[in-house]
Amino acid sequence: MNNELEGLLVENGLDPEKIREDYFIDPECRILQSKQHFCFNSDSTDLARLCRVYPHDRVCEIGTNNGALLVYLDRFQPDYLCGIEILEEPAKLARLNLDRSVLCKHEIFVGSVESFPEGQFDLVLCNPPYFELPKDQNFVSQLSLRQQARFEKNLDLKTMIAQASRLLRSNGRFCLVHRPERIAQAIVELNAANFSISRLQIAYDKRDGQAKAILIEAIKEGSCRPQILEPIVRE
């Protein structure tokens, strides 16, 4: 990391010792991410590739973390990119990542998705926390920032889907990735929020042949026959 970048991090209230620079999918898509927070992974990559972004789209990511997916999606020439992030430090990184790389109008909103105003977006995406909270309140109260990205402390599956519907225009697209064992609940909640599944894809691990993630694109107030995409096999 060069001196100029270190200075930029300090100016934005971030500790350079805790930050590393990586690339997301494309070597030209440079992302700053914290060693202490959730870092992008195969789920992030597969979700970014599932998303269909068209020129002049308005795009919103619920739980944007460091903003990596939004930076990547900027190449498809949307009009507006918005990230919603409830945690202050990841939001700072997201804002910095977008300011460094994104050409279109963009915004990082710090707060819960429920407090975000109406959106009328063309695309909403989310790589949410996957695991339901245990009943042990001591565990819940001591969750680290990394763990908060994995457990449904700030955002559960039902709330995520309902809020995505609220933010989308009619016939807008919602893309999400989740655990295979939550697929039945996801389908129930999508139906309740007036979504119709348009594309579904399963990611498998080559080593053990087990399904590791489901990826879904759903259309708000749409009526479509689901397309089952070719499975992803992760190395």
CSV table of C-alpha atoms in Angstrom, one decimal:
chain,number,residue,atom,x,y,z
A,1,MET,CA,0.0,0.0,0.0
A,2,ASN,CA,1.5,3.3,-1.1
A,3,ASN,CA,1.7,6.5,1.0
A,4,GLU,CA,-1.0,8.2,-0.9
A,5,LEU,CA,-3.5,5.4,-0.2
A,6,GLU,CA,-2.5,5.3,3.5
A,7,GLY,CA,-3.1,9.0,3.8
A,8,LEU,CA,-6.5,8.6,2.2
A,9,LEU,CA,-7.4,5.9,4.7
A,10,VAL,CA,-6.3,8.1,7.6
A,11,GLU,CA,-8.3,11.0,6.3
A,12,ASN,CA,-11.4,8.8,6.3
A,13,GLY,CA,-10.9,7.6,9.8
A,14,LEU,CA,-9.6,4.2,8.9
A,15,ASP,CA,-6.5,2.4,10.2
A,16,PRO,CA,-4.2,1.4,7.3
A,17,GLU,CA,-2.9,-1.5,9.4
A,18,LYS,CA,-6.3,-3.1,9.3
A,19,ILE,CA,-7.0,-2.6,5.6
A,20,ARG,CA,-5.8,-4.5,2.6
A,21,GLU,CA,-6.4,-3.9,-1.1
A,22,ASP,CA,-7.7,-6.8,-3.3
A,23,TYR,CA,-9.4,-7.2,-6.6
A,24,PHE,CA,-13.0,-8.4,-7.1
A,25,ILE,CA,-13.5,-10.7,-10.1
A,26,ASP,CA,-11.6,-8.3,-12.5
A,27,PRO,CA,-8.1,-7.3,-11.6
A,28,GLU,CA,-9.1,-3.7,-12.5
A,29,CYS,CA,-11.9,-3.8,-9.9
A,30,ARG,CA,-9.8,-2.8,-6.9
A,31,ILE,CA,-11.4,-3.0,-3.4
A,32,LEU,CA,-10.2,-1.9,0.0
A,33,GLN,CA,-11.5,-4.3,2.7
A,34,SER,CA,-10.9,-4.7,6.4
A,35,LYS,CA,-9.2,-7.7,7.9
A,36,GLN,CA,-11.6,-7.5,10.9
A,37,HIS,CA,-14.8,-7.4,8.9
A,38,PHE,CA,-16.6,-9.8,6.5
A,39,CYS,CA,-14.5,-10.0,3.2
A,40,PHE,CA,-16.0,-10.9,-0.1
A,41,ASN,CA,-16.0,-14.6,-1.1
A,42,SER,CA,-17.4,-17.1,-3.6
A,43,ASP,CA,-21.0,-16.1,-2.7
A,44,SER,CA,-20.2,-12.5,-3.4
A,45,THR,CA,-18.7,-13.4,-6.8
A,46,ASP,CA,-21.6,-15.6,-7.8
A,47,LEU,CA,-24.2,-13.0,-6.8
A,48,ALA,CA,-22.4,-10.3,-8.8
A,49,ARG,CA,-22.4,-12.5,-11.9
A,50,LEU,CA,-26.1,-13.3,-11.4
A,51,CYS,CA,-27.1,-9.7,-11.4
A,52,ARG,CA,-28.4,-8.2,-14.7
A,53,VAL,CA,-27.7,-4.5,-14.8
A,54,TYR,CA,-28.8,-2.4,-17.8
A,55,PRO,CA,-27.8,1.1,-18.8
A,56,HIS,CA,-29.6,3.7,-16.7
A,57,ASP,CA,-30.7,1.3,-14.0
A,58,ARG,CA,-31.1,2.4,-10.4
A,59,VAL,CA,-29.4,-0.2,-8.2
A,60,CYS,CA,-29.5,-0.8,-4.5
A,61,GLU,CA,-27.6,-3.3,-2.3
A,62,ILE,CA,-28.9,-4.1,1.1
A,63,GLY,CA,-26.0,-4.8,3.5
A,64,THR,CA,-23.3,-3.5,1.1
A,65,ASN,CA,-20.4,-4.0,3.5
A,66,ASN,CA,-17.4,-2.6,1.7
A,67,GLY,CA,-19.3,-1.9,-1.6
A,68,ALA,CA,-17.4,-4.5,-3.7
A,69,LEU,CA,-20.4,-5.6,-5.7
A,70,LEU,CA,-21.5,-2.1,-6.4
A,71,VAL,CA,-18.1,-1.1,-7.7
A,72,TYR,CA,-18.1,-4.2,-10.0
A,73,LEU,CA,-21.7,-3.4,-11.3
A,74,ASP,CA,-20.7,0.1,-12.2
A,75,ARG,CA,-19.2,-1.3,-15.5
A,76,PHE,CA,-22.7,-1.9,-16.8
A,77,GLN,CA,-23.5,1.9,-16.8
A,78,PRO,CA,-26.3,2.3,-14.3
A,79,ASP,CA,-27.5,5.8,-13.5
A,80,TYR,CA,-27.4,5.4,-9.7
A,81,LEU,CA,-25.8,3.0,-7.2
A,82,CYS,CA,-26.9,3.0,-3.6
A,83,GLY,CA,-25.5,0.8,-0.7
A,84,ILE,CA,-27.3,0.4,2.6
A,85,GLU,CA,-25.0,-0.5,5.5
A,86,ILE,CA,-26.0,-0.5,9.2
A,87,LEU,CA,-22.4,-0.7,10.5
A,88,GLU,CA,-20.4,2.5,10.5
A,89,GLU,CA,-16.9,1.3,9.7
A,90,PRO,CA,-17.8,-1.0,6.7
A,91,ALA,CA,-19.9,2.0,5.4
A,92,LYS,CA,-16.8,4.2,5.5
A,93,LEU,CA,-14.9,1.7,3.4
A,94,ALA,CA,-17.8,1.3,1.0
A,95,ARG,CA,-18.0,5.1,0.5
A,96,LEU,CA,-14.3,5.3,-0.1
A,97,ASN,CA,-14.3,2.4,-2.6
A,98,LEU,CA,-17.2,3.9,-4.6
A,99,ASP,CA,-15.6,7.4,-4.5
A,100,ARG,CA,-12.4,5.9,-5.9
A,101,SER,CA,-13.8,3.9,-8.7
A,102,VAL,CA,-17.5,4.5,-9.5
A,103,LEU,CA,-18.4,6.9,-12.4
A,104,CYS,CA,-22.2,7.2,-11.9
A,105,LYS,CA,-24.0,9.0,-9.1
A,106,HIS,CA,-23.7,7.0,-5.9
A,107,GLU,CA,-24.5,7.0,-2.2
A,108,ILE,CA,-23.9,5.0,0.9
A,109,PHE,CA,-26.7,5.1,3.5
A,110,VAL,CA,-25.7,4.3,7.0
A,111,GLY,CA,-28.6,2.8,8.9
A,112,SER,CA,-31.1,-0.1,8.8
A,113,VAL,CA,-32.9,-0.9,5.6
A,114,GLU,CA,-36.2,-0.2,7.3
A,115,SER,CA,-35.2,3.4,7.8
A,116,PHE,CA,-34.2,3.9,4.2
A,117,PRO,CA,-36.8,5.9,2.2
A,118,GLU,CA,-38.8,4.6,-0.7
A,119,GLY,CA,-36.6,3.8,-3.6
A,120,GLN,CA,-38.2,2.7,-6.9
A,121,PHE,CA,-35.1,0.8,-7.9
A,122,ASP,CA,-34.7,-1.4,-10.9
A,123,LEU,CA,-32.5,-3.9,-9.1
A,124,VAL,CA,-32.0,-4.7,-5.5
A,125,LEU,CA,-29.4,-7.2,-4.4
A,126,CYS,CA,-28.3,-8.8,-1.1
A,127,ASN,CA,-25.8,-11.2,0.3
A,128,PRO,CA,-27.4,-11.4,3.7
A,129,PRO,CA,-26.5,-13.0,7.0
A,130,TYR,CA,-27.2,-16.7,6.6
A,131,PHE,CA,-27.6,-18.1,10.1
A,132,GLU,CA,-30.5,-17.7,12.5
A,133,LEU,CA,-29.6,-16.4,16.0
A,134,PRO,CA,-29.1,-18.9,18.7
A,135,LYS,CA,-31.2,-18.5,21.9
A,136,ASP,CA,-28.0,-17.9,24.0
A,137,GLN,CA,-28.2,-14.1,24.7
A,138,ASN,CA,-24.6,-14.0,25.8
A,139,PHE,CA,-23.5,-15.2,22.4
A,140,VAL,CA,-25.7,-12.6,20.7
A,141,SER,CA,-24.5,-9.7,22.8
A,142,GLN,CA,-20.8,-10.6,22.1
A,143,LEU,CA,-21.0,-11.0,18.3
A,144,SER,CA,-17.9,-9.5,16.5
A,145,LEU,CA,-18.3,-7.4,13.4
A,146,ARG,CA,-17.4,-10.4,11.3
A,147,GLN,CA,-20.0,-12.6,13.1
A,148,GLN,CA,-22.7,-9.9,12.6
A,149,ALA,CA,-22.3,-10.4,8.9
A,150,ARG,CA,-23.1,-14.1,9.3
A,151,PHE,CA,-25.9,-14.2,11.9
A,152,GLU,CA,-29.3,-12.5,11.6
A,153,LYS,CA,-28.8,-9.9,14.3
A,154,ASN,CA,-29.4,-6.9,12.1
A,155,LEU,CA,-31.3,-8.4,9.2
A,156,ASP,CA,-33.3,-11.7,8.9
A,157,LEU,CA,-34.6,-13.4,5.8
A,158,LYS,CA,-38.2,-12.3,6.1
A,159,THR,CA,-37.3,-8.6,6.7
A,160,MET,CA,-34.7,-8.6,3.8
A,161,ILE,CA,-37.3,-9.9,1.3
A,162,ALA,CA,-40.1,-7.6,2.5
A,163,GLN,CA,-37.8,-4.5,2.3
A,164,ALA,CA,-36.5,-5.5,-1.1
A,165,SER,CA,-40.1,-5.5,-2.3
A,166,ARG,CA,-40.6,-2.1,-0.8
A,167,LEU,CA,-37.6,-0.6,-2.5
A,168,LEU,CA,-38.3,-2.0,-6.0
A,169,ARG,CA,-40.5,-0.6,-8.7
A,170,SER,CA,-43.1,-2.9,-10.2
A,171,ASN,CA,-41.3,-5.6,-12.3
A,172,GLY,CA,-38.0,-4.7,-10.7
A,173,ARG,CA,-35.5,-7.5,-10.1
A,174,PHE,CA,-34.3,-8.8,-6.7
A,175,CYS,CA,-31.1,-11.0,-6.6
A,176,LEU,CA,-30.0,-12.8,-3.5
A,177,VAL,CA,-27.7,-15.6,-2.4
A,178,HIS,CA,-28.4,-17.9,0.6
A,179,ARG,CA,-27.8,-21.2,2.2
A,180,PRO,CA,-29.5,-24.2,0.4
A,181,GLU,CA,-31.2,-25.3,3.6
A,182,ARG,CA,-33.1,-22.0,3.7
A,183,ILE,CA,-34.6,-22.4,0.2
A,184,ALA,CA,-38.0,-23.4,1.4
A,185,GLN,CA,-38.3,-20.4,3.7
A,186,ALA,CA,-37.0,-18.1,1.0
A,187,ILE,CA,-39.6,-19.3,-1.5
A,188,VAL,CA,-42.4,-18.8,1.1
A,189,GLU,CA,-41.2,-15.3,1.9
A,190,LEU,CA,-40.8,-14.3,-1.7
A,191,ASN,CA,-44.3,-15.4,-2.5
A,192,ALA,CA,-45.6,-13.4,0.5
A,193,ALA,CA,-43.8,-10.3,-0.8
A,194,ASN,CA,-45.3,-10.6,-4.2
A,195,PHE,CA,-42.2,-11.9,-6.0
A,196,SER,CA,-42.1,-14.4,-8.8
A,197,ILE,CA,-38.8,-16.4,-9.2
A,198,SER,CA,-37.3,-15.9,-12.6
A,199,ARG,CA,-33.9,-17.6,-12.3
A,200,LEU,CA,-32.5,-20.0,-9.9
A,201,GLN,CA,-28.9,-21.4,-9.7
A,202,ILE,CA,-27.1,-23.7,-7.3
A,203,ALA,CA,-23.4,-23.5,-6.5
A,204,TYR,CA,-21.7,-26.8,-5.6
A,205,ASP,CA,-18.3,-27.6,-4.1
A,206,LYS,CA,-16.2,-29.7,-6.4
A,207,ARG,CA,-14.4,-31.4,-3.5
A,208,ASP,CA,-17.5,-33.0,-1.9
A,209,GLY,CA,-20.2,-32.4,-4.4
A,210,GLN,CA,-22.4,-30.7,-1.9
A,211,ALA,CA,-24.6,-27.7,-2.6
A,212,LYS,CA,-23.1,-24.6,-0.9
A,213,ALA,CA,-25.4,-21.8,-2.0
A,214,ILE,CA,-28.6,-21.0,-3.8
A,215,LEU,CA,-28.8,-17.9,-6.0
A,216,ILE,CA,-32.2,-16.4,-6.9
A,217,GLU,CA,-33.4,-13.7,-9.2
A,218,ALA,CA,-37.1,-12.8,-8.5
A,219,ILE,CA,-39.4,-10.2,-10.2
A,220,LYS,CA,-41.7,-8.0,-8.1
A,221,GLU,CA,-45.3,-8.3,-9.2
A,222,GLY,CA,-44.1,-10.4,-12.1
A,223,SER,CA,-45.5,-13.6,-13.6
A,224,CYS,CA,-42.8,-15.8,-15.1
A,225,ARG,CA,-41.7,-19.4,-15.4
A,226,PRO,CA,-38.5,-20.0,-13.4
A,227,GLN,CA,-35.4,-20.7,-15.4
A,228,ILE,CA,-33.0,-23.2,-13.8
A,229,LEU,CA,-29.5,-22.1,-14.7
A,230,GLU,CA,-26.5,-24.3,-15.2
A,231,PRO,CA,-25.0,-25.1,-11.8
A,232,ILE,CA,-21.8,-23.5,-10.6
A,233,VAL,CA,-19.0,-25.8,-9.5
A,234,ARG,CA,-16.6,-24.1,-7.2
A,235,GLU,CA,-13.0,-25.3,-7.1
